Amino acid sequence: MERGKEEAPGKVGLIGLGAYTPDRIMTNEEWTRHVDTSDEWIRSRTGIERRRIAAEDQTTVDLAEQAALRALEDAGLPIDEIDEIIVATDTPEVYIPDTSAFLQHRLQAPNVSAFDLAGSGCAGFLQALDVARSRVLGGRQHVLVVGVELLTRLMNWKDRNTCVLFGDAAGAAVVARSSSAVEILSATAGTDGSKADVLALEMGGTRTPFSEEGARLDLHHDIVMKGREVFKEAVRRMSQAAREVLEQAGETLDRVSLVVPHQANRRIIDAVARVLGLASDKVFMNVQEFGNTGSASIPLALVQARDAGRVRTGDLVLLTSFGAGFHWGATLLQF
Ligand code: UT7
């Protein structure tokens, strides 16, 4: 993304984007060696054909670093010009401190403040983007936002209800005020905490602290998920958030060139398109290649959509997401 020569007040948005996916590809067929499943079941219920798996020696910060460096390069900015780092992840480097501390050190940015937004699952990146936007409006120059997930490391490889769904990836954006920014026209977010137990990883918190018994039962990677409930709410909330964000910006869906939804499941994406009355060529999909990559899903999809020439200068692009919490959100961009 080219950086603007002169700064135009009022235009806050993305000046750089980057994504990273690990090299190793795991097919559906490979999952049949771990759980009672089939390529046919996974494809027909989710649309997923393969996903990327981090190498054994890679950890969350390795993925985050690669995406961050690519976003910085895309923005044409050295790390010294970043004044805040926000990391959205549910699969942190360690339990305490947060991943942003590791990333700050890895990027050699000792004077940069950093924090994580954790626990909002796949909605994390859009939440972080919204926070970054307000930080820039509040006077920060350049905020680096990273969505990173190494879900295959923490999930239960014996639970077919969840393990086949996820993949590893990272995506990043630099948010700043610039005349050439991809402008964030509007952003919306919502939460329904009454559904906190519908999609959760409980062990390790104060309700269920780590214990020998819990570890013996593999509870530390026991992601509880009522799939159908998540499915229905994801469709409802992502569509609702899309409408809200358009209304906020005084825009209409027919003016939107591309919708980039969270990539959880092809059927969820198709249902959102149906509810909104969107033609399939207006919806970006890469879930078949990467599975659900949590908070990395939106930036990864956005980078791929842009690099594939799916968006042009002036286009309106709508991002919409949903995750554990339940949390959801949408963002309207103008390229
Ligand atoms: O970003 C948020 C993260 N979570 C999600 O996005 C998940 C949202 N939900 C979904 O994507 C879908 O609900 C699933 C893909 C998880 C499941 O699809 P479904 O059409 O809702 O299937 P279901 O839950 O109704 O299960 C159907 C059957 C069950 O067997 P029985 O009880 O009918 O005999 C499951 O045990 O499919 C079985 N099943 C599997 N079979 C083969 C569940 N997982 C698998 C599997 N392989 N991997």
CSV table of C-alpha atoms and ligand atoms in Angstrom, one decimal:
chain,number,residue,atom,x,y,z
A,1,MET,CA,0.0,0.0,0.0
A,2,GLU,CA,1.5,3.3,-1.0
A,3,ARG,CA,1.9,5.9,1.7
A,4,GLY,CA,0.4,9.3,1.3
A,5,LYS,CA,2.9,12.1,0.8
A,6,GLU,CA,0.7,14.7,2.5
A,7,GLU,CA,-1.5,13.9,5.6
A,8,ALA,CA,-5.2,14.6,5.2
A,9,PRO,CA,-6.9,15.2,8.5
A,10,GLY,CA,-9.9,13.0,9.2
A,11,LYS,CA,-9.0,10.0,7.1
A,12,VAL,CA,-8.1,7.2,9.5
A,13,GLY,CA,-7.6,3.7,8.2
A,14,LEU,CA,-5.2,1.0,7.1
A,15,ILE,CA,-1.9,2.0,5.5
A,16,GLY,CA,-0.4,-1.5,5.4
A,17,LEU,CA,-1.6,-5.1,5.5
A,18,GLY,CA,0.2,-8.4,5.8
A,19,ALA,CA,-0.5,-12.0,6.5
A,20,TYR,CA,1.4,-15.2,7.2
A,21,THR,CA,0.4,-18.8,7.0
A,22,PRO,CA,2.7,-21.7,7.9
A,23,ASP,CA,4.1,-23.9,5.1
A,24,ARG,CA,2.7,-27.2,6.3
A,25,ILE,CA,-0.6,-28.1,4.6
A,26,MET,CA,-2.9,-30.7,6.4
A,27,THR,CA,-5.6,-32.2,4.2
A,28,ASN,CA,-8.9,-33.6,5.4
A,29,GLU,CA,-7.7,-37.0,4.5
A,30,GLU,CA,-4.9,-36.6,7.1
A,31,TRP,CA,-7.5,-36.0,9.8
A,32,THR,CA,-9.0,-39.4,9.2
A,33,ARG,CA,-5.8,-40.8,10.8
A,34,HIS,CA,-6.6,-39.0,14.0
A,35,VAL,CA,-10.4,-39.1,14.4
A,36,ASP,CA,-13.5,-40.9,12.9
A,37,THR,CA,-14.2,-38.4,10.1
A,38,SER,CA,-14.1,-38.2,6.3
A,39,ASP,CA,-13.1,-35.7,3.7
A,40,GLU,CA,-16.7,-35.9,2.5
A,41,TRP,CA,-18.1,-34.9,5.9
A,42,ILE,CA,-15.7,-32.1,6.4
A,43,ARG,CA,-16.1,-30.6,2.9
A,44,SER,CA,-19.9,-30.9,2.9
A,45,ARG,CA,-20.5,-29.6,6.5
A,46,THR,CA,-17.8,-26.9,6.5
A,47,GLY,CA,-16.4,-26.3,3.0
A,48,ILE,CA,-12.9,-26.8,4.4
A,49,GLU,CA,-10.5,-28.8,2.2
A,50,ARG,CA,-7.2,-28.2,3.9
A,51,ARG,CA,-5.6,-26.0,6.6
A,52,ARG,CA,-2.1,-24.8,7.6
A,53,ILE,CA,-0.4,-26.2,10.6
A,54,ALA,CA,2.5,-24.4,12.4
A,55,ALA,CA,5.8,-26.2,12.5
A,56,GLU,CA,6.7,-27.8,15.8
A,57,ASP,CA,9.3,-25.1,16.5
A,58,GLN,CA,7.0,-22.2,15.7
A,59,THR,CA,5.0,-20.5,18.4
A,60,THR,CA,2.4,-17.7,18.3
A,61,VAL,CA,5.0,-14.9,18.3
A,62,ASP,CA,6.7,-16.4,15.2
A,63,LEU,CA,3.5,-16.2,13.2
A,64,ALA,CA,2.7,-12.8,14.5
A,65,GLU,CA,6.1,-11.4,13.7
A,66,GLN,CA,5.9,-12.6,10.1
A,67,ALA,CA,2.5,-10.9,9.5
A,68,ALA,CA,3.7,-7.8,11.3
A,69,LEU,CA,6.8,-7.4,9.2
A,70,ARG,CA,4.8,-7.8,6.0
A,71,ALA,CA,2.3,-5.2,7.1
A,72,LEU,CA,5.1,-2.8,8.0
A,73,GLU,CA,6.8,-3.4,4.7
A,74,ASP,CA,3.5,-2.9,2.9
A,75,ALA,CA,3.1,0.4,4.8
A,76,GLY,CA,6.7,1.4,4.0
A,77,LEU,CA,7.3,2.1,7.7
A,78,PRO,CA,10.2,1.1,9.9
A,79,ILE,CA,9.2,-0.3,13.3
A,80,ASP,CA,10.5,2.8,15.0
A,81,GLU,CA,7.5,4.7,13.6
A,82,ILE,CA,5.0,2.4,15.3
A,83,ASP,CA,3.8,3.8,18.6
A,84,GLU,CA,1.5,1.0,19.8
A,85,ILE,CA,1.0,-2.7,19.2
A,86,ILE,CA,-2.3,-4.5,19.8
A,87,VAL,CA,-2.4,-8.3,19.5
A,88,ALA,CA,-5.7,-10.2,19.2
A,89,THR,CA,-5.3,-13.8,20.1
A,90,ASP,CA,-6.8,-16.7,22.0
A,91,THR,CA,-3.7,-18.9,21.6
A,92,PRO,CA,-1.1,-16.8,23.4
A,93,GLU,CA,2.6,-17.4,23.5
A,94,VAL,CA,2.4,-18.1,27.3
A,95,TYR,CA,-0.2,-17.6,29.9
A,96,ILE,CA,1.3,-14.5,31.5
A,97,PRO,CA,2.5,-12.1,30.1
A,98,ASP,CA,0.6,-11.5,27.0
A,99,THR,CA,1.7,-12.1,23.4
A,100,SER,CA,2.1,-8.4,22.6
A,101,ALA,CA,5.1,-8.2,25.0
A,102,PHE,CA,6.9,-11.0,23.1
A,103,LEU,CA,6.1,-9.4,19.8
A,104,GLN,CA,7.3,-6.0,20.9
A,105,HIS,CA,10.6,-7.5,21.9
A,106,ARG,CA,10.9,-9.6,18.8
A,107,LEU,CA,10.2,-6.5,16.6
A,108,GLN,CA,12.9,-4.6,18.6
A,109,ALA,CA,10.5,-1.8,19.5
A,110,PRO,CA,11.5,-1.1,23.1
A,111,ASN,CA,9.7,2.2,23.3
A,112,VAL,CA,6.4,1.0,22.0
A,113,SER,CA,3.5,0.2,24.4
A,114,ALA,CA,1.7,-3.0,23.6
A,115,PHE,CA,-1.3,-5.0,24.8
A,116,ASP,CA,-3.4,-8.0,23.9
A,117,LEU,CA,-7.1,-8.3,23.3
A,118,ALA,CA,-7.8,-11.9,24.3
A,119,GLY,CA,-10.7,-14.2,24.5
A,120,SER,CA,-13.1,-12.8,21.9
A,121,GLY,CA,-12.2,-15.5,19.5
A,122,CYS,CA,-12.7,-14.8,15.9
A,123,ALA,CA,-14.1,-11.4,16.6
A,124,GLY,CA,-10.8,-10.2,18.1
A,125,PHE,CA,-9.2,-8.6,15.1
A,126,LEU,CA,-12.2,-6.3,14.3
A,127,GLN,CA,-12.3,-5.3,18.0
A,128,ALA,CA,-8.6,-4.5,17.9
A,129,LEU,CA,-9.0,-2.6,14.7
A,130,ASP,CA,-11.7,-0.5,16.2
A,131,VAL,CA,-9.5,0.2,19.3
A,132,ALA,CA,-6.6,1.1,17.0
A,133,ARG,CA,-8.8,3.5,15.1
A,134,SER,CA,-9.8,5.3,18.3
A,135,ARG,CA,-6.2,5.4,19.5
A,136,VAL,CA,-5.2,7.1,16.2
A,137,LEU,CA,-8.1,9.5,16.6
A,138,GLY,CA,-6.8,10.1,20.1
A,139,GLY,CA,-3.4,11.1,18.8
A,140,ARG,CA,-1.3,8.0,18.2
A,141,GLN,CA,0.6,8.1,14.9
A,142,HIS,CA,0.8,4.5,13.8
A,143,VAL,CA,-0.8,1.5,15.5
A,144,LEU,CA,0.1,-2.1,14.6
A,145,VAL,CA,-2.7,-4.5,14.9
A,146,VAL,CA,-2.1,-8.3,14.7
A,147,GLY,CA,-4.6,-11.1,14.7
A,148,VAL,CA,-2.8,-14.4,15.3
A,149,GLU,CA,-3.9,-17.9,16.1
A,150,LEU,CA,-2.1,-21.2,16.6
A,151,LEU,CA,-5.2,-23.1,17.3
A,152,THR,CA,-3.9,-26.5,16.2
A,153,ARG,CA,-1.5,-26.4,19.1
A,154,LEU,CA,-4.1,-25.9,21.8
A,155,MET,CA,-7.1,-27.8,20.6
A,156,ASN,CA,-8.0,-31.4,21.2
A,157,TRP,CA,-6.8,-33.6,18.3
A,158,LYS,CA,-9.1,-36.3,19.4
A,159,ASP,CA,-12.3,-34.3,19.4
A,160,ARG,CA,-13.8,-34.5,15.9
A,161,ASN,CA,-16.4,-31.9,16.7
A,162,THR,CA,-13.8,-29.2,16.8
A,163,CYS,CA,-10.3,-30.3,15.6
A,164,VAL,CA,-11.1,-30.5,11.9
A,165,LEU,CA,-12.4,-26.9,11.8
A,166,PHE,CA,-9.3,-24.9,12.7
A,167,GLY,CA,-6.0,-23.8,11.2
A,168,ASP,CA,-3.0,-21.6,12.1
A,169,ALA,CA,-2.3,-18.1,10.6
A,170,ALA,CA,-1.6,-14.5,11.4
A,171,GLY,CA,-2.7,-11.2,9.8
A,172,ALA,CA,-1.7,-7.7,10.5
A,173,ALA,CA,-2.6,-4.1,9.7
A,174,VAL,CA,-1.0,-0.7,10.3
A,175,VAL,CA,-3.6,1.9,11.3
A,176,ALA,CA,-2.8,5.6,10.8
A,177,ARG,CA,-4.1,8.9,9.6
A,178,SER,CA,-3.1,9.3,6.0
A,179,SER,CA,-4.5,10.7,2.7
A,180,SER,CA,-3.8,7.3,1.1
A,181,ALA,CA,-5.3,5.1,3.9
A,182,VAL,CA,-8.0,2.5,3.3
A,183,GLU,CA,-10.4,4.5,5.3
A,184,ILE,CA,-12.4,3.0,8.2
A,185,LEU,CA,-15.8,4.6,7.5
A,186,SER,CA,-17.6,2.9,10.4
A,187,ALA,CA,-17.3,0.1,12.9
A,188,THR,CA,-19.7,-1.7,15.1
A,189,ALA,CA,-19.4,-4.3,17.8
A,190,GLY,CA,-21.7,-6.3,20.1
A,191,THR,CA,-21.6,-8.9,22.8
A,192,ASP,CA,-24.0,-11.4,24.3
A,193,GLY,CA,-22.4,-12.7,27.5
A,194,SER,CA,-25.3,-15.0,28.2
A,195,LYS,CA,-23.8,-17.3,25.6
A,196,ALA,CA,-20.3,-17.3,27.2
A,197,ASP,CA,-20.5,-21.0,27.9
A,198,VAL,CA,-21.6,-22.1,24.4
A,199,LEU,CA,-18.1,-21.8,22.9
A,200,ALA,CA,-15.4,-21.9,25.6
A,201,LEU,CA,-12.2,-23.3,26.9
A,202,GLU,CA,-12.7,-23.3,30.6
A,203,MET,CA,-9.6,-24.8,32.2
A,204,GLY,CA,-6.9,-22.5,33.5
A,205,GLY,CA,-9.3,-19.8,34.7
A,206,THR,CA,-10.4,-19.2,38.3
A,207,ARG,CA,-13.5,-21.3,37.8
A,208,THR,CA,-11.5,-24.4,36.8
A,209,PRO,CA,-7.9,-23.9,37.7
A,210,PHE,CA,-5.3,-26.2,36.3
A,211,SER,CA,-5.2,-29.5,38.2
A,212,GLU,CA,-3.6,-32.9,37.8
A,213,GLU,CA,-7.0,-34.5,37.4
A,214,GLY,CA,-8.0,-31.9,34.7
A,215,ALA,CA,-4.8,-32.5,32.8
A,216,ARG,CA,-5.4,-36.3,33.0
A,217,LEU,CA,-8.8,-35.7,31.4
A,218,ASP,CA,-7.3,-33.4,28.8
A,219,LEU,CA,-9.5,-30.5,29.9
A,220,HIS,CA,-6.7,-28.0,29.1
A,221,HIS,CA,-7.6,-28.3,25.4
A,222,ASP,CA,-11.2,-29.2,25.8
A,223,ILE,CA,-13.0,-26.6,23.6
A,224,VAL,CA,-16.7,-26.8,24.4
A,225,MET,CA,-18.7,-25.8,21.4
A,226,LYS,CA,-22.4,-26.2,20.7
A,227,GLY,CA,-21.9,-26.1,17.0
A,228,ARG,CA,-25.4,-25.6,15.8
A,229,GLU,CA,-26.1,-22.8,18.2
A,230,VAL,CA,-22.8,-21.1,17.2
A,231,PHE,CA,-23.8,-21.6,13.6
A,232,LYS,CA,-27.2,-19.9,13.9
A,233,GLU,CA,-26.0,-17.0,16.0
A,234,ALA,CA,-23.0,-16.4,13.7
A,235,VAL,CA,-25.3,-16.0,10.7
A,236,ARG,CA,-27.7,-13.8,12.7
A,237,ARG,CA,-25.1,-11.5,14.2
A,238,MET,CA,-22.8,-11.2,11.3
A,239,SER,CA,-25.7,-10.1,9.1
A,240,GLN,CA,-27.0,-7.8,11.7
A,241,ALA,CA,-23.6,-6.2,12.2
A,242,ALA,CA,-23.2,-5.8,8.4
A,243,ARG,CA,-26.5,-3.9,8.3
A,244,GLU,CA,-25.6,-1.7,11.3
A,245,VAL,CA,-22.2,-0.7,10.0
A,246,LEU,CA,-23.7,0.3,6.6
A,247,GLU,CA,-26.4,2.3,8.3
A,248,GLN,CA,-23.8,4.1,10.5
A,249,ALA,CA,-21.9,5.1,7.4
A,250,GLY,CA,-25.0,6.1,5.5
A,251,GLU,CA,-24.2,3.5,2.9
A,252,THR,CA,-26.2,0.7,1.2
A,253,LEU,CA,-25.2,-2.9,0.5
A,254,ASP,CA,-25.6,-2.5,-3.3
A,255,ARG,CA,-22.7,0.0,-3.1
A,256,VAL,CA,-20.4,-2.5,-1.5
A,257,SER,CA,-18.0,-4.2,-3.8
A,258,LEU,CA,-16.9,-7.0,-1.6
A,259,VAL,CA,-17.9,-8.6,1.8
A,260,VAL,CA,-15.1,-10.3,3.6
A,261,PRO,CA,-16.7,-12.4,6.4
A,262,HIS,CA,-15.0,-14.3,9.1
A,263,GLN,CA,-14.0,-17.7,7.5
A,264,ALA,CA,-15.5,-20.3,9.9
A,265,ASN,CA,-17.6,-22.4,7.6
A,266,ARG,CA,-18.8,-22.1,4.0
A,267,ARG,CA,-22.4,-22.8,5.0
A,268,ILE,CA,-22.3,-19.9,7.5
A,269,ILE,CA,-20.8,-17.6,4.8
A,270,ASP,CA,-23.4,-18.7,2.3
A,271,ALA,CA,-26.2,-18.2,4.8
A,272,VAL,CA,-25.0,-14.7,5.7
A,273,ALA,CA,-25.0,-13.9,1.9
A,274,ARG,CA,-28.5,-15.3,1.6
A,275,VAL,CA,-29.8,-13.3,4.6
A,276,LEU,CA,-28.3,-10.1,3.2
A,277,GLY,CA,-29.3,-10.9,-0.4
A,278,LEU,CA,-25.7,-10.8,-1.7
A,279,ALA,CA,-24.6,-12.5,-4.9
A,280,SER,CA,-21.8,-15.0,-4.3
A,281,ASP,CA,-19.3,-13.1,-6.4
A,282,LYS,CA,-19.5,-10.3,-3.8
A,283,VAL,CA,-18.4,-12.5,-1.0
A,284,PHE,CA,-14.8,-13.5,-0.4
A,285,MET,CA,-14.1,-17.0,0.7
A,286,ASN,CA,-10.8,-18.8,1.5
A,287,VAL,CA,-12.1,-21.2,4.2
A,288,GLN,CA,-11.5,-24.1,1.9
A,289,GLU,CA,-7.7,-23.4,2.0
A,290,PHE,CA,-7.2,-22.4,5.6
A,291,GLY,CA,-10.1,-23.5,7.8
A,292,ASN,CA,-11.1,-21.3,10.7
A,293,THR,CA,-8.0,-19.3,11.7
A,294,GLY,CA,-9.8,-17.3,14.5
A,295,SER,CA,-8.6,-13.7,14.9
A,296,ALA,CA,-6.3,-14.1,11.9
A,297,SER,CA,-9.1,-15.0,9.5
A,298,ILE,CA,-10.3,-11.5,8.6
A,299,PRO,CA,-6.9,-9.9,7.9
A,300,LEU,CA,-5.7,-13.0,6.0
A,301,ALA,CA,-8.8,-12.9,3.9
A,302,LEU,CA,-8.5,-9.2,3.3
A,303,VAL,CA,-4.9,-9.5,2.2
A,304,GLN,CA,-5.8,-12.3,-0.2
A,305,ALA,CA,-8.8,-10.4,-1.6
A,306,ARG,CA,-6.6,-7.4,-2.2
A,307,ASP,CA,-3.7,-9.3,-3.7
A,308,ALA,CA,-6.1,-11.2,-6.0
A,309,GLY,CA,-7.3,-7.9,-7.4
A,310,ARG,CA,-10.8,-8.3,-5.9
A,311,VAL,CA,-10.8,-4.7,-4.6
A,312,ARG,CA,-10.0,-1.4,-6.4
A,313,THR,CA,-9.4,2.1,-5.3
A,314,GLY,CA,-12.7,3.6,-4.2
A,315,ASP,CA,-14.4,0.3,-3.5
A,316,LEU,CA,-16.4,-0.2,-0.3
A,317,VAL,CA,-15.4,-3.4,1.5
A,318,LEU,CA,-17.4,-4.7,4.4
A,319,LEU,CA,-15.8,-7.0,7.1
A,320,THR,CA,-18.0,-8.9,9.5
A,321,SER,CA,-17.1,-11.3,12.2
A,322,PHE,CA,-18.3,-13.5,15.0
A,323,GLY,CA,-16.7,-15.4,17.8
A,324,ALA,CA,-16.7,-16.8,21.3
A,325,GLY,CA,-18.4,-14.6,24.0
A,326,PHE,CA,-20.5,-14.3,21.9
A,327,HIS,CA,-18.8,-11.2,20.4
A,328,TRP,CA,-19.3,-9.9,16.9
A,329,GLY,CA,-18.5,-6.9,14.9
A,330,ALA,CA,-18.3,-5.3,11.4
A,331,THR,CA,-16.2,-2.7,9.8
A,332,LEU,CA,-16.8,-0.7,6.6
A,333,LEU,CA,-13.7,0.2,4.6
A,334,GLN,CA,-13.2,2.4,1.6
A,335,PHE,CA,-10.2,1.5,-0.5
B,1,UT7,O1,-15.8,-19.0,14.7
B,1,UT7,C1,-16.6,-19.7,15.6
B,1,UT7,C2,-16.1,-21.1,15.8
B,1,UT7,N1,-17.1,-22.2,15.6
B,1,UT7,C3,-17.8,-22.4,14.5
B,1,UT7,O2,-17.8,-21.6,13.5
B,1,UT7,C4,-18.7,-23.6,14.5
B,1,UT7,C5,-20.1,-23.3,13.9
B,1,UT7,N2,-20.8,-24.5,13.7
B,1,UT7,C6,-20.5,-25.3,12.6
B,1,UT7,O3,-19.7,-24.9,11.8
B,1,UT7,C7,-21.3,-26.6,12.5
B,1,UT7,O4,-22.3,-26.6,13.4
B,1,UT7,C8,-20.4,-27.8,12.5
B,1,UT7,C9,-19.5,-27.9,11.3
B,1,UT7,C10,-19.5,-27.8,13.8
B,1,UT7,C11,-21.2,-29.1,12.6
B,1,UT7,O5,-22.1,-29.1,11.5
B,1,UT7,P1,-23.6,-29.5,11.7
B,1,UT7,O6,-24.2,-29.6,10.4
B,1,UT7,O7,-24.2,-28.5,12.6
B,1,UT7,O8,-23.5,-30.9,12.4
B,1,UT7,P2,-24.1,-31.4,13.8
B,1,UT7,O9,-23.6,-30.7,14.9
B,1,UT7,O10,-25.6,-31.4,13.6
B,1,UT7,O11,-23.6,-32.9,13.8
B,1,UT7,C12,-24.0,-33.8,12.9
B,1,UT7,C13,-23.3,-35.2,13.2
B,1,UT7,C14,-23.2,-35.6,14.6
B,1,UT7,O12,-23.5,-36.9,14.7
B,1,UT7,P3,-24.9,-37.5,15.2
B,1,UT7,O13,-25.0,-37.0,16.6
B,1,UT7,O14,-25.9,-36.9,14.3
B,1,UT7,O15,-24.8,-39.0,15.1
B,1,UT7,C15,-21.7,-35.4,15.0
B,1,UT7,O16,-21.3,-36.2,16.0
B,1,UT7,O17,-21.9,-35.1,12.7
B,1,UT7,C16,-21.1,-35.7,13.7
B,1,UT7,N3,-19.8,-35.1,13.5
B,1,UT7,C17,-18.8,-35.5,12.7
B,1,UT7,N4,-18.8,-36.6,11.8
B,1,UT7,C18,-17.7,-36.8,11.1
B,1,UT7,C19,-19.3,-34.0,14.2
B,1,UT7,N5,-18.0,-33.7,13.7
B,1,UT7,C20,-17.7,-34.7,12.8
B,1,UT7,C21,-16.6,-34.9,12.0
B,1,UT7,N6,-16.7,-36.0,11.2
B,1,UT7,N7,-15.5,-34.2,12.1
